[in-house]
mmCIF file of C-alpha atoms in Angstrom:
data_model
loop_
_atom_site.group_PDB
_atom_site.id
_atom_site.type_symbol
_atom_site.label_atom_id
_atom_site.label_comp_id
_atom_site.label_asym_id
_atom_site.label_seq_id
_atom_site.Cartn_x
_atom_site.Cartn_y
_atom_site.Cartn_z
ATOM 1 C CA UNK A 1 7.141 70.175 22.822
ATOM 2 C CA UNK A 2 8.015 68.314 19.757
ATOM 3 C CA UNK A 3 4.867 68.284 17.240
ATOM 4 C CA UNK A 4 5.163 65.405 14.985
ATOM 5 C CA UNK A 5 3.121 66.013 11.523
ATOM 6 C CA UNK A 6 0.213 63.343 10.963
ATOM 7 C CA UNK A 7 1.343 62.495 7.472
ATOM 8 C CA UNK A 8 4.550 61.348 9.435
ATOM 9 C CA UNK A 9 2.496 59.080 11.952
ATOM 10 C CA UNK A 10 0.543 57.615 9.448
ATOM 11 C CA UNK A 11 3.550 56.872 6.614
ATOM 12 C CA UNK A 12 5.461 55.342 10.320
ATOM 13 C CA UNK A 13 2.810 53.079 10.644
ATOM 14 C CA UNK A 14 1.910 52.106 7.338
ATOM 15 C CA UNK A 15 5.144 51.035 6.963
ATOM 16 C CA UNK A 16 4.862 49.426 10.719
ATOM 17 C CA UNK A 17 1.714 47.865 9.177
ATOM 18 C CA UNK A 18 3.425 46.612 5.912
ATOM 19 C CA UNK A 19 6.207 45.379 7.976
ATOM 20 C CA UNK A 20 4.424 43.111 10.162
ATOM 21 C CA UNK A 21 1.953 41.853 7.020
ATOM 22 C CA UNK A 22 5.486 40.782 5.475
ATOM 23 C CA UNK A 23 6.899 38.618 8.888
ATOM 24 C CA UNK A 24 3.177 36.974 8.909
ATOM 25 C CA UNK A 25 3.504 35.955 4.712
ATOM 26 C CA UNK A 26 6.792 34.469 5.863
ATOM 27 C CA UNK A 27 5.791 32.650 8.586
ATOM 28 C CA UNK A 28 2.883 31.189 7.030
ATOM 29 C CA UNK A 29 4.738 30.196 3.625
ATOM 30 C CA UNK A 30 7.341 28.746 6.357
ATOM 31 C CA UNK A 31 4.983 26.562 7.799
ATOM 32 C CA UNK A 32 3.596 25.681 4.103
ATOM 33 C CA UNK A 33 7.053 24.614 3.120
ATOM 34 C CA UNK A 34 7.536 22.531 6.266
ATOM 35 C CA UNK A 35 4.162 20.946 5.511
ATOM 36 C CA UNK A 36 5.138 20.103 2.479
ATOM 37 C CA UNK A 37 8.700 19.032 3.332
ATOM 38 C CA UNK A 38 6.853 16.711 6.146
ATOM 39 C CA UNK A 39 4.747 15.389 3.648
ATOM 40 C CA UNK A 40 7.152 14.987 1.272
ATOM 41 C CA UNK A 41 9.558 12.919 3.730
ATOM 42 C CA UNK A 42 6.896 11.006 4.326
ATOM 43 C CA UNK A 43 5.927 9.505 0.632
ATOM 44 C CA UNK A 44 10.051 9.654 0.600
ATOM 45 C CA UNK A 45 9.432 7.115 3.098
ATOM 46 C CA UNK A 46 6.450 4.995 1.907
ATOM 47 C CA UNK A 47 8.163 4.723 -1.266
ATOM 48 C CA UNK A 48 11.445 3.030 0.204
ATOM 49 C CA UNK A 49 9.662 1.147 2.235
ATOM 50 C CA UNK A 50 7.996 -0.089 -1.144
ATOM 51 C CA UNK A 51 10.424 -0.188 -3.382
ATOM 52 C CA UNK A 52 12.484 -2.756 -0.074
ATOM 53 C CA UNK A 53 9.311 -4.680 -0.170
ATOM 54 C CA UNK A 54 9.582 -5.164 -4.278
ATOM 55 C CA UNK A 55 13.428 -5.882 -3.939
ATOM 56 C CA UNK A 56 12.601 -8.707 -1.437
ATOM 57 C CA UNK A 57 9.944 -10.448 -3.183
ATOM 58 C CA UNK A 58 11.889 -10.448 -6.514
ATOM 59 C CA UNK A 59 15.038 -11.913 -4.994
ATOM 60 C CA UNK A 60 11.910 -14.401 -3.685
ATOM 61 C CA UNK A 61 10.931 -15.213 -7.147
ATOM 62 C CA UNK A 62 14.864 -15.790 -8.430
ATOM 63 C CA UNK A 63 15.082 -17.937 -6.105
ATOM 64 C CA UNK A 64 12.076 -19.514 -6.718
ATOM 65 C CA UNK A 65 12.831 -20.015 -10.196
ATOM 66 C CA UNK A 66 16.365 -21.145 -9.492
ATOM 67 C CA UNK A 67 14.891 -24.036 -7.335
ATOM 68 C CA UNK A 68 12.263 -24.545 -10.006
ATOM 69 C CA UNK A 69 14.925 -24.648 -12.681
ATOM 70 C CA UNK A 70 17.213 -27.260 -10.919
ATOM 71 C CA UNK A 71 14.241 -29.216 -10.236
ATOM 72 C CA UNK A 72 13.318 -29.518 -13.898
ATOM 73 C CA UNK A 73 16.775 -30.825 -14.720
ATOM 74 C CA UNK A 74 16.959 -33.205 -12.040
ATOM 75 C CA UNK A 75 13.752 -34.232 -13.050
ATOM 76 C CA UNK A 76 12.435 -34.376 -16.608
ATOM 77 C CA UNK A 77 13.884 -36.717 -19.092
ATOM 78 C CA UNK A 78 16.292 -35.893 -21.921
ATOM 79 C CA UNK A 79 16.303 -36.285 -25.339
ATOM 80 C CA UNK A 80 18.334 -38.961 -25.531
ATOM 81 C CA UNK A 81 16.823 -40.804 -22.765
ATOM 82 C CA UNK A 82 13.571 -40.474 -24.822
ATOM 83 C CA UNK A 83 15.213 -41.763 -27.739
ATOM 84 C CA UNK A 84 16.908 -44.954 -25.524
ATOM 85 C CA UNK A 85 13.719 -45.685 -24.563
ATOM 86 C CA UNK A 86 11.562 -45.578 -27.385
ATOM 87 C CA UNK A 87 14.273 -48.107 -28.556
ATOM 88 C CA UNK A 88 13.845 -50.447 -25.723
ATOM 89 C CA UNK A 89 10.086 -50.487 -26.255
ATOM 90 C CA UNK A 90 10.238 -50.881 -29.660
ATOM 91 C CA UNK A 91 12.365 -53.939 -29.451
ATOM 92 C CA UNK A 92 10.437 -55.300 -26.998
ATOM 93 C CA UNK A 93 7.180 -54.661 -29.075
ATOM 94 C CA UNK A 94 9.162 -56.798 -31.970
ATOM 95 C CA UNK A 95 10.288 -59.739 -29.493
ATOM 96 C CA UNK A 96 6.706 -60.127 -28.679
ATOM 97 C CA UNK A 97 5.338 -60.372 -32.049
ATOM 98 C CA UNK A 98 8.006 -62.532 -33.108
ATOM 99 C CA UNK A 99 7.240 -65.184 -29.729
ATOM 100 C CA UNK A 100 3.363 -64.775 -30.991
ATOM 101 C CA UNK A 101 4.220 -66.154 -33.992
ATOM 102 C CA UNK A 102 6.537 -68.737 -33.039
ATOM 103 C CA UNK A 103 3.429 -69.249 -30.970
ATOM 104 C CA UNK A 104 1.086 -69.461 -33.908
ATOM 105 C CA UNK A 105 3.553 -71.746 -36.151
ATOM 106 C CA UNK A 106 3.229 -74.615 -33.332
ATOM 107 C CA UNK A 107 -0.609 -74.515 -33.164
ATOM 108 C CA UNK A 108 -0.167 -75.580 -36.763
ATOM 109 C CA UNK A 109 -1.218 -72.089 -38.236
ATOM 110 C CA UNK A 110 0.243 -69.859 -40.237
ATOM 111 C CA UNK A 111 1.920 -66.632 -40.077
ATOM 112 C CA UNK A 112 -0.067 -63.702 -41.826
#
C-alpha cells in the first residue's frame, strides 16, 4: 500500500483550504459589486427621472414667460402713447381754464 506522508496531507489541504477561502472572497465581493451596481442603477435612475422632471417644468416657465411677455406688449402703454396723452389732457386742462374765464369775464369779473 501506498503511504502518503502527513506533511503531504496537510500542505494538500491547506492549499484545498486556501482555495476554497479564495472562491468565497470572490463570491462575496461579486455580490458587493452587484449591490452596488443595483444601487447605483437605481440613483442612475432617480436622477433621470429628476433631471426629466426639471427639463419639463423649465420649458413650463419659458413658456410661461413667453405668454407673460406677449401679454405685456399687447397690454401696457408705450411711450409715445404716454406722451399723446399727456398732450390731450393737457389741452383739455387749458380749454377749460380758458371757458372758466370766458365764464368769469361775463359775470362782470375779472380775470386774475
Amino acid at each position: 500500500m501506498i503511504t502518503i506522508p502527513e506533511w503531504l496531507v496537510g500542505l494538500l489541504g491547506t492549499a484545498v483550504g486556501a482555495m476554497i477561502a479564495l472562491l468565497i472572497r470572490n463570491a462575496v465581493a461579486h455580490t458587493k459589486n452587484e449591490a452596488s451596481a443595483k444601487a447605483g442603477q437605481a440613483i442612475a435612475n432617480e436622477a433621470k427621472a429628476a433631471a426629466a422632471e426639471a427639463q419639463r417644468l423649465a420649458a413650463a416657465l419659458e413658456r410661461d414667460l413667453a405668454q407673460f411677455r406677449e401679454k405685456v406688449a399687447e397690454e401696457y402703454a408705450t411711450v409715445q402713447l404716454i406722451d399723446r396723452i399727456e398732450e390731450r389732457l393737457v389741452g383739455a386742462l387749458d380749454r377749460i381754464g380758458a371757458r372758466f374765464d370766458q365764464f368769469l369775464m361775463t359775470q362782470g369779473g375779472k380775470p386774475k
